[in-house]
Coordinates of C-alpha atoms in Angstrom, one line a residue:
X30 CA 29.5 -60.2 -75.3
X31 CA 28.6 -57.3 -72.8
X32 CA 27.4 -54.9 -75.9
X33 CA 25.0 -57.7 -77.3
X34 CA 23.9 -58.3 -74.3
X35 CA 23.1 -54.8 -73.7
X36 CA 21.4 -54.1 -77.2
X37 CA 19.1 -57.4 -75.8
X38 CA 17.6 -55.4 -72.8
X39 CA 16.9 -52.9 -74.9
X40 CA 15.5 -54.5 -77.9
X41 CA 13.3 -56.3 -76.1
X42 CA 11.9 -53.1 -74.6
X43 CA 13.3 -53.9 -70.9
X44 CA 14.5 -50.3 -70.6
X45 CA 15.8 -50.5 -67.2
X46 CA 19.3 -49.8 -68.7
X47 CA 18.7 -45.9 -69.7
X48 CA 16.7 -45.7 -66.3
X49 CA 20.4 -45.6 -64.7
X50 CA 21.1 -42.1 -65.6
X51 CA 18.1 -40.6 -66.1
X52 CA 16.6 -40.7 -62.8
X53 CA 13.8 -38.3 -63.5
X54 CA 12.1 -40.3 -65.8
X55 CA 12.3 -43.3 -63.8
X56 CA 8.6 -43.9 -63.5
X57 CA 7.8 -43.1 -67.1
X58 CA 10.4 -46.0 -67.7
X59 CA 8.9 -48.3 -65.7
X60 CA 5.2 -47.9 -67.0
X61 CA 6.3 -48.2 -70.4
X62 CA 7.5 -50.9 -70.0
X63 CA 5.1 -52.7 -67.8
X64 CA 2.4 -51.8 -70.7
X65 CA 5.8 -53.3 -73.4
X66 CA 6.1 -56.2 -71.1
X67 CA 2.5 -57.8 -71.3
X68 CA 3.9 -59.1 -74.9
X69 CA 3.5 -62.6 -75.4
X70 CA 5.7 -65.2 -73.4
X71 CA 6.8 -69.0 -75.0
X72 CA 6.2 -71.8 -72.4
X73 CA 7.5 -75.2 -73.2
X74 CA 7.1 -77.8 -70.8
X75 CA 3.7 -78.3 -69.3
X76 CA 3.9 -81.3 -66.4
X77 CA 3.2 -80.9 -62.7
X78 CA 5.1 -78.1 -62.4
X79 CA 5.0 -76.5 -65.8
X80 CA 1.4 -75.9 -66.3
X81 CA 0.9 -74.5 -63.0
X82 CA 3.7 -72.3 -63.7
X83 CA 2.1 -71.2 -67.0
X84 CA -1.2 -70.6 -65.8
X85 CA 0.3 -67.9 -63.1
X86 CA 1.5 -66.6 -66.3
X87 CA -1.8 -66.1 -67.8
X88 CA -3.4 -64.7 -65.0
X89 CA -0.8 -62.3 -64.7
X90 CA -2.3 -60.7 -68.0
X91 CA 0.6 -62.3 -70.0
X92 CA -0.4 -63.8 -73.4
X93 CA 1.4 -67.4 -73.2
X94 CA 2.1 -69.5 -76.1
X95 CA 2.8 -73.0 -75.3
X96 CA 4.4 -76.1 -76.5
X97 CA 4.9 -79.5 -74.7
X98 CA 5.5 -83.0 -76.1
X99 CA 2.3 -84.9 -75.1
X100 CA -0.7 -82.8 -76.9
X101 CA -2.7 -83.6 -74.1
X102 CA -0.6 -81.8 -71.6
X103 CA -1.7 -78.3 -73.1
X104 CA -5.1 -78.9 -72.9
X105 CA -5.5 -77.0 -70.0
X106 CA -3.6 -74.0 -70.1
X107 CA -5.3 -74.2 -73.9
X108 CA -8.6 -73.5 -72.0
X109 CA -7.3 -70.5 -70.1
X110 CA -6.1 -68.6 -73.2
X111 CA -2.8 -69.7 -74.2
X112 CA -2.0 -70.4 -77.6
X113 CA -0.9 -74.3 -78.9
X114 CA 1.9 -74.3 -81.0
X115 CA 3.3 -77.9 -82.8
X116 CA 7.0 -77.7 -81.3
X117 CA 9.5 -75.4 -79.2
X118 CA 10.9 -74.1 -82.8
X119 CA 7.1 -72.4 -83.2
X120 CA 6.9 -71.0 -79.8
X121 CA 10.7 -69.0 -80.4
X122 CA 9.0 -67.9 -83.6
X123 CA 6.2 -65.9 -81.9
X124 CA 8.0 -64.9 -78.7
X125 CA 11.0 -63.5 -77.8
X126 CA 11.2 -64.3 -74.0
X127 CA 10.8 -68.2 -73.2
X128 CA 10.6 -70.4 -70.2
X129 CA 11.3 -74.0 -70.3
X130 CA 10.4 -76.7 -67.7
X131 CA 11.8 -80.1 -68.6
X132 CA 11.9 -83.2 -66.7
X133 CA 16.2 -83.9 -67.4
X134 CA 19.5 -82.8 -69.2
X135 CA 18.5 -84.7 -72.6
X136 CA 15.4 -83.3 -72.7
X137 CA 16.3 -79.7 -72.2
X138 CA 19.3 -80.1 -74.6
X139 CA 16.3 -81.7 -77.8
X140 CA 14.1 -78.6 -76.4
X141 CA 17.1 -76.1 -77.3
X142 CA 19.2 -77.8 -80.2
X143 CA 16.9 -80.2 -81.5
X144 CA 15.8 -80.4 -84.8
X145 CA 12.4 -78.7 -83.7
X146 CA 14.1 -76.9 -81.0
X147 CA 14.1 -73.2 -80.0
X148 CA 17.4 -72.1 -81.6
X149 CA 16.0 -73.1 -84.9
X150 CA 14.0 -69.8 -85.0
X151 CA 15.1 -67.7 -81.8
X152 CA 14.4 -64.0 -82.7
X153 CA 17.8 -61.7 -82.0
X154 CA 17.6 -60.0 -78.3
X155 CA 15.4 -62.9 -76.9
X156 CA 15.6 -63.8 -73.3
X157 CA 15.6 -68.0 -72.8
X158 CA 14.8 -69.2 -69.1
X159 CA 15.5 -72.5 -68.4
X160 CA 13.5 -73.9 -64.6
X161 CA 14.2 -77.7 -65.5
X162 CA 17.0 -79.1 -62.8
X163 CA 19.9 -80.1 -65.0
X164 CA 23.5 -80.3 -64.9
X165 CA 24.7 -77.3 -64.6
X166 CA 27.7 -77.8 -67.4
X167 CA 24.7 -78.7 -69.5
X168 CA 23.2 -75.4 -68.7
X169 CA 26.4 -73.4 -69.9
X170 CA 26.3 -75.7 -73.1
X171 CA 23.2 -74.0 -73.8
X172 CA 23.9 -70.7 -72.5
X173 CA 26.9 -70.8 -75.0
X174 CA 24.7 -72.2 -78.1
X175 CA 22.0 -69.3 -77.0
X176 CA 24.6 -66.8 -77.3
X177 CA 25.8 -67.6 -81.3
X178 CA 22.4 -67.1 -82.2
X179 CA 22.2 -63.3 -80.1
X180 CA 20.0 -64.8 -77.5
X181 CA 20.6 -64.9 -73.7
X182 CA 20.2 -68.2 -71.6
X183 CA 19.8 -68.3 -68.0
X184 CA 19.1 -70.8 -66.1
X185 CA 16.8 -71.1 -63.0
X186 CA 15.8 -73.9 -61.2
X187 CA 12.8 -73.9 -58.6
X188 CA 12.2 -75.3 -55.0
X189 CA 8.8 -75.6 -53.6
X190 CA 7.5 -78.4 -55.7
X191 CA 4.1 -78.6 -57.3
X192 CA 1.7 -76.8 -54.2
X193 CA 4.4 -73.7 -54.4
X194 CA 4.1 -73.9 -58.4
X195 CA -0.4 -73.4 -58.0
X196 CA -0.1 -70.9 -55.5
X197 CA 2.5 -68.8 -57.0
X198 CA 5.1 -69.4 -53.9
X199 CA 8.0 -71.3 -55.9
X200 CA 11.7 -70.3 -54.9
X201 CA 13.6 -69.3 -58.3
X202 CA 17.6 -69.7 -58.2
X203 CA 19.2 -67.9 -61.4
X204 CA 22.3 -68.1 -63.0
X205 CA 23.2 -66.0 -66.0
X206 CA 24.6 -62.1 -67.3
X207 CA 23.7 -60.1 -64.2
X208 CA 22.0 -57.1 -66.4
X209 CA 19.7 -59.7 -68.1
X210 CA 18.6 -60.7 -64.4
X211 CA 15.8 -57.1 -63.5
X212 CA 14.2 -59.1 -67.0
X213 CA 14.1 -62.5 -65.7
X214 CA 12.8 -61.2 -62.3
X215 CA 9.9 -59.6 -63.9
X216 CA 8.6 -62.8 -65.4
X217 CA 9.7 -65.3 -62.5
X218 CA 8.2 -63.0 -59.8
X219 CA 4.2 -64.0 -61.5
X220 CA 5.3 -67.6 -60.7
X221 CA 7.7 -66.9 -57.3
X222 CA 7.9 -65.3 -53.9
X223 CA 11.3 -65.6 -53.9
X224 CA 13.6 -64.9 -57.1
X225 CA 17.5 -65.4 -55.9
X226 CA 20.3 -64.0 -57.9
X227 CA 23.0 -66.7 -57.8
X228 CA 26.3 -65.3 -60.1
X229 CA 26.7 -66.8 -63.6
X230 CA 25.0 -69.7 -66.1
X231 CA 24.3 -72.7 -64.1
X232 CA 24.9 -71.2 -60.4
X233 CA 21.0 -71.6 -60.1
X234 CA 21.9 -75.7 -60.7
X235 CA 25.0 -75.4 -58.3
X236 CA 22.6 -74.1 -55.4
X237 CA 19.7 -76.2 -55.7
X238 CA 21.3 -79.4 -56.0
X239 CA 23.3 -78.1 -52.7
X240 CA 20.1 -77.8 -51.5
X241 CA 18.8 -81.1 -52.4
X242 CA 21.3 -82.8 -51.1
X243 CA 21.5 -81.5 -47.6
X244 CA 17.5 -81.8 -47.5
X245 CA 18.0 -85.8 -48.7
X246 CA 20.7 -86.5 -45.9
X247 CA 19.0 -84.4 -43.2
X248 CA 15.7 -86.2 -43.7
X249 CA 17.7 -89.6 -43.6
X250 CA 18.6 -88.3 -40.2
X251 CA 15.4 -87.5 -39.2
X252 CA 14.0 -90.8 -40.0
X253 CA 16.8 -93.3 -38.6
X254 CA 16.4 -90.9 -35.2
X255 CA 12.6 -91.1 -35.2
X256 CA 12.8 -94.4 -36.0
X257 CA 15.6 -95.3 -32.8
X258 CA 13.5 -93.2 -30.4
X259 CA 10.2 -94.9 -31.1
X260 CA 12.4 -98.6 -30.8
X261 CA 13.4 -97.1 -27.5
X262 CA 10.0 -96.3 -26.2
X263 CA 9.9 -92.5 -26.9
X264 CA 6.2 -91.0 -27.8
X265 CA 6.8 -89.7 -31.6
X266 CA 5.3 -86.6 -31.1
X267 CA 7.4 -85.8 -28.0
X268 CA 10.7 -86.7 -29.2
X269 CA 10.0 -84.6 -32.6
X270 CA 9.1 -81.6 -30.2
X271 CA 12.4 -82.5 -27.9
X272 CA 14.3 -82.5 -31.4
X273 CA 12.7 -79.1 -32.0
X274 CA 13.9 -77.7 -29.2
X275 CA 17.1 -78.9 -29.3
X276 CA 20.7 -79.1 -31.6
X277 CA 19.4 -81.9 -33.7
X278 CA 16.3 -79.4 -35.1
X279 CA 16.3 -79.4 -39.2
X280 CA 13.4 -78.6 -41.7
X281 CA 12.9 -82.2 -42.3
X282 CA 12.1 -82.3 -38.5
X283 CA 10.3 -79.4 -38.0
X284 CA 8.5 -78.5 -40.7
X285 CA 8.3 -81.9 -43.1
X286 CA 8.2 -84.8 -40.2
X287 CA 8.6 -88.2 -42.1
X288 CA 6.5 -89.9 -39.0
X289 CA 2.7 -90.0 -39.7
X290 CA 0.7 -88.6 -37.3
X291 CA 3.3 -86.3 -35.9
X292 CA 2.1 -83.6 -38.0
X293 CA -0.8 -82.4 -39.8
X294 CA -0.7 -81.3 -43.8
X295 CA 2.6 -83.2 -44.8
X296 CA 3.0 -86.2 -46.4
X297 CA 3.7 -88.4 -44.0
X298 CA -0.1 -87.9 -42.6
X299 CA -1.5 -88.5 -46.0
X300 CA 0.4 -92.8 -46.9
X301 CA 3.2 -90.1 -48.5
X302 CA 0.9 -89.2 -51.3
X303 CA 2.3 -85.6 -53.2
X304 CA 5.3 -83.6 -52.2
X305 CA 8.5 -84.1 -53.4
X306 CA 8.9 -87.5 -54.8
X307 CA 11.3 -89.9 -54.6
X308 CA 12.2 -90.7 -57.9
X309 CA 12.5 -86.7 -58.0
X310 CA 14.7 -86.9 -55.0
X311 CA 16.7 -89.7 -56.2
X312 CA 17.2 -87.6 -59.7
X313 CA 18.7 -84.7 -58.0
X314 CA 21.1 -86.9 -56.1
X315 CA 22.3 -88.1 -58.9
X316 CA 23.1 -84.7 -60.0
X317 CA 25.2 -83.9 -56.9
X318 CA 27.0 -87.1 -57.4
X319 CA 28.1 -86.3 -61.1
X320 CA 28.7 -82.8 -60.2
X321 CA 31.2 -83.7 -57.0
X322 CA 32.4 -86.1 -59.2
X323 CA 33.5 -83.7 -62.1
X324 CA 34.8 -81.2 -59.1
X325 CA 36.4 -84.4 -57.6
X326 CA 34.8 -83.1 -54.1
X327 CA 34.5 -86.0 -51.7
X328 CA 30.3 -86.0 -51.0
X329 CA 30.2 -89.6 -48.5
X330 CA 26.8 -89.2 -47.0
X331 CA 26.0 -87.6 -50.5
X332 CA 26.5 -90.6 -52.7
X333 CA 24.6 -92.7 -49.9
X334 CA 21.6 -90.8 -49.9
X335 CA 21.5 -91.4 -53.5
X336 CA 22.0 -95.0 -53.4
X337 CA 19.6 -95.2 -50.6
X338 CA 17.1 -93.3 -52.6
X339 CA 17.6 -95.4 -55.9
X340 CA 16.7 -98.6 -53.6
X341 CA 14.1 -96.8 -52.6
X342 CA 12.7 -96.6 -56.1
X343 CA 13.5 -99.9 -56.9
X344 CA 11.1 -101.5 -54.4
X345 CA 8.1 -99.3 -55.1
X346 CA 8.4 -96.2 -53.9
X347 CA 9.2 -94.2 -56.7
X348 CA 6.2 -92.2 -56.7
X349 CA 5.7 -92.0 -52.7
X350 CA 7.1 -88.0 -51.0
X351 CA 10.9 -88.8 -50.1
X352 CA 10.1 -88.4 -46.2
X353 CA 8.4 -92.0 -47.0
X354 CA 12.4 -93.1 -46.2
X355 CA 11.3 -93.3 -42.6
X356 CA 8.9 -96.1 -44.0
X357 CA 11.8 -98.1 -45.9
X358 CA 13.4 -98.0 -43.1
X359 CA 10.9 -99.6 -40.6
X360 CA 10.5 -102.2 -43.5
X361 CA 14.5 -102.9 -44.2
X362 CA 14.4 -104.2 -40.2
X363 CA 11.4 -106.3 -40.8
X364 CA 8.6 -104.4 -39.1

């Protein structure tokens, strides 16, 4: 509970807590514990997004050990200084604050209760981060599992995708004991601009697949509107700049346009290639549906998106940035 939670903090030399009353010594606190803080940090997980994250990590000064489960994954990060370990068991052996970035649900739950996983060996007091996007009742299974072994889980989920992971611009959305969240901050803000508290385990989960499924319905929008105004004889570029100007404006519009050639450095100007992809897309909407399901809240253009993005992947555009929906359609009519 609360006192274990407290004797965490401190053990793991995030003084922040005595800081509280003792205003006076505020900035001896805080040096101490930036100089405490450059202690070694467990990274399991190194894909598109991971190893970018991990190498902000190291270039923050942090000493990183790593784990993933292709061997080759690591190389890279292996070059830069981090230390290869065999499994995520190892890495909870050598450090007591851990990030995890994991493709889905089954793999985060092997990563935390496997056989080889990080509760096997998880020191007392340690801090475990979890950045995968996964249900979020999964992520309070953890938390709960984390917490009979006197560790604290906390999940948070990203946005920003793969370019925001390299340049250190990722959006972090945490759920977890509010105390433990000045701890988490300090870590996540090497790989963020943005670190968001959200209230407890798996309110991170909650509010970026809220996210991702507005983004997936708004840029169906954009697409069958683009898509209508070209049919009718409407220049691209100038209805998307009539859009902008107008009640119909969204992200997906303005900032992402699914047309090619309506705007430069997206996507959509590049055959769809990077971004967000659609199998990625289609993943997160499957979330939302199981999620709305479990709430029983009724999510109609929700559950479309989905299907429309699991067609989507079906006929070979798994792979393609999810804007490329403006292309299915064009294709569904026969173009």
């Amino acid at each position: 509970g609360q006192e274990e939670r407290s004797m965490a903090a401190v053990l793991r030399g995030s003084r922040y807590l005595v800081g509280r009353c003792c205003k006076h010594v505020d900035i001896a606190l805080v040096s101490t514990r930036s100089m405490a803080s450059k202690t070694q940090v467990g990274f399991v997980g190194l894909g598109n997004m991971g190893n970018p994250m991990a190498k902000n990590l190291l270039k923050h000064g942090y000493p990183v050990i790593a784990t993933d489960v292709f061997p080759e994954s690591c190389k890279e990060v292996q070059e830069l200084g981090a230390q290869i370990v065999d499994n995520p068991a190892e890495v909870a052996d050598k450090a007591d604050r851990i990030i995890t970035m994991l493709p889905s649900s089954p793999n985060v739950i092997d990563v935390y209760t496997g056989p080889n996983g990080i509760l096997k060996k998880v020191k007392k007091g340690s801090l475990l981060i979890d950045s995968s996007t996964i249900d979020p009742a999964v992520s309070k299974e953890m938390a709960a599992a984390a917490e009979k072994m006197g560790a604290v889980f906390m999940d948070a989920p990203v946005s920003g995708g793969v370019g925001a992971a390299s340049s250190g611009k990722l959006t972090f959305m945490v759920g977890g004991a509010e105390e433990e969240f000045t701890a988490a901050k300090e870590l996540l803000s090497c790989m963020g601009a943005n670190v968001v508290y959200c209230g407890q385990v798996g309110t991170g989960q909650a509010a970026k697949i809220c996210n991702n499924m507005l983004l997936a319905i708004g840029m169906i929008g954009t697409s069958e509107t683009m898509n209508l105004g070209i049919r009718l004889g409407l220049d691209p570029k100038l209805l998307a700049k009539i859009l902008n100007m107008s009640s119909g404006r969204c992200w997906s519009s303005d900032t992402y346009n699914p047309v090619p050639g309506v705007m430069e450095g997206v996507p959509s100007g590049n055959n769809y290639q990077g971004g967000f992809g659609t199998q990625l897309m289609a993943k997160d909407l499957g979330l939302a549906q199981n999620t709305a399901t479990n709430t029983k809240t009724p999510v109609p253009l929700g559950s479309l998106a989905h299907q429309i993005y699991r067609m989507m992947c079906a006929r070979g555009y798994a792979n393609k940035d999810f804007s490329s929906v403006f292309q299915f359609l064009r294709e569904e009519e026969g173009q």
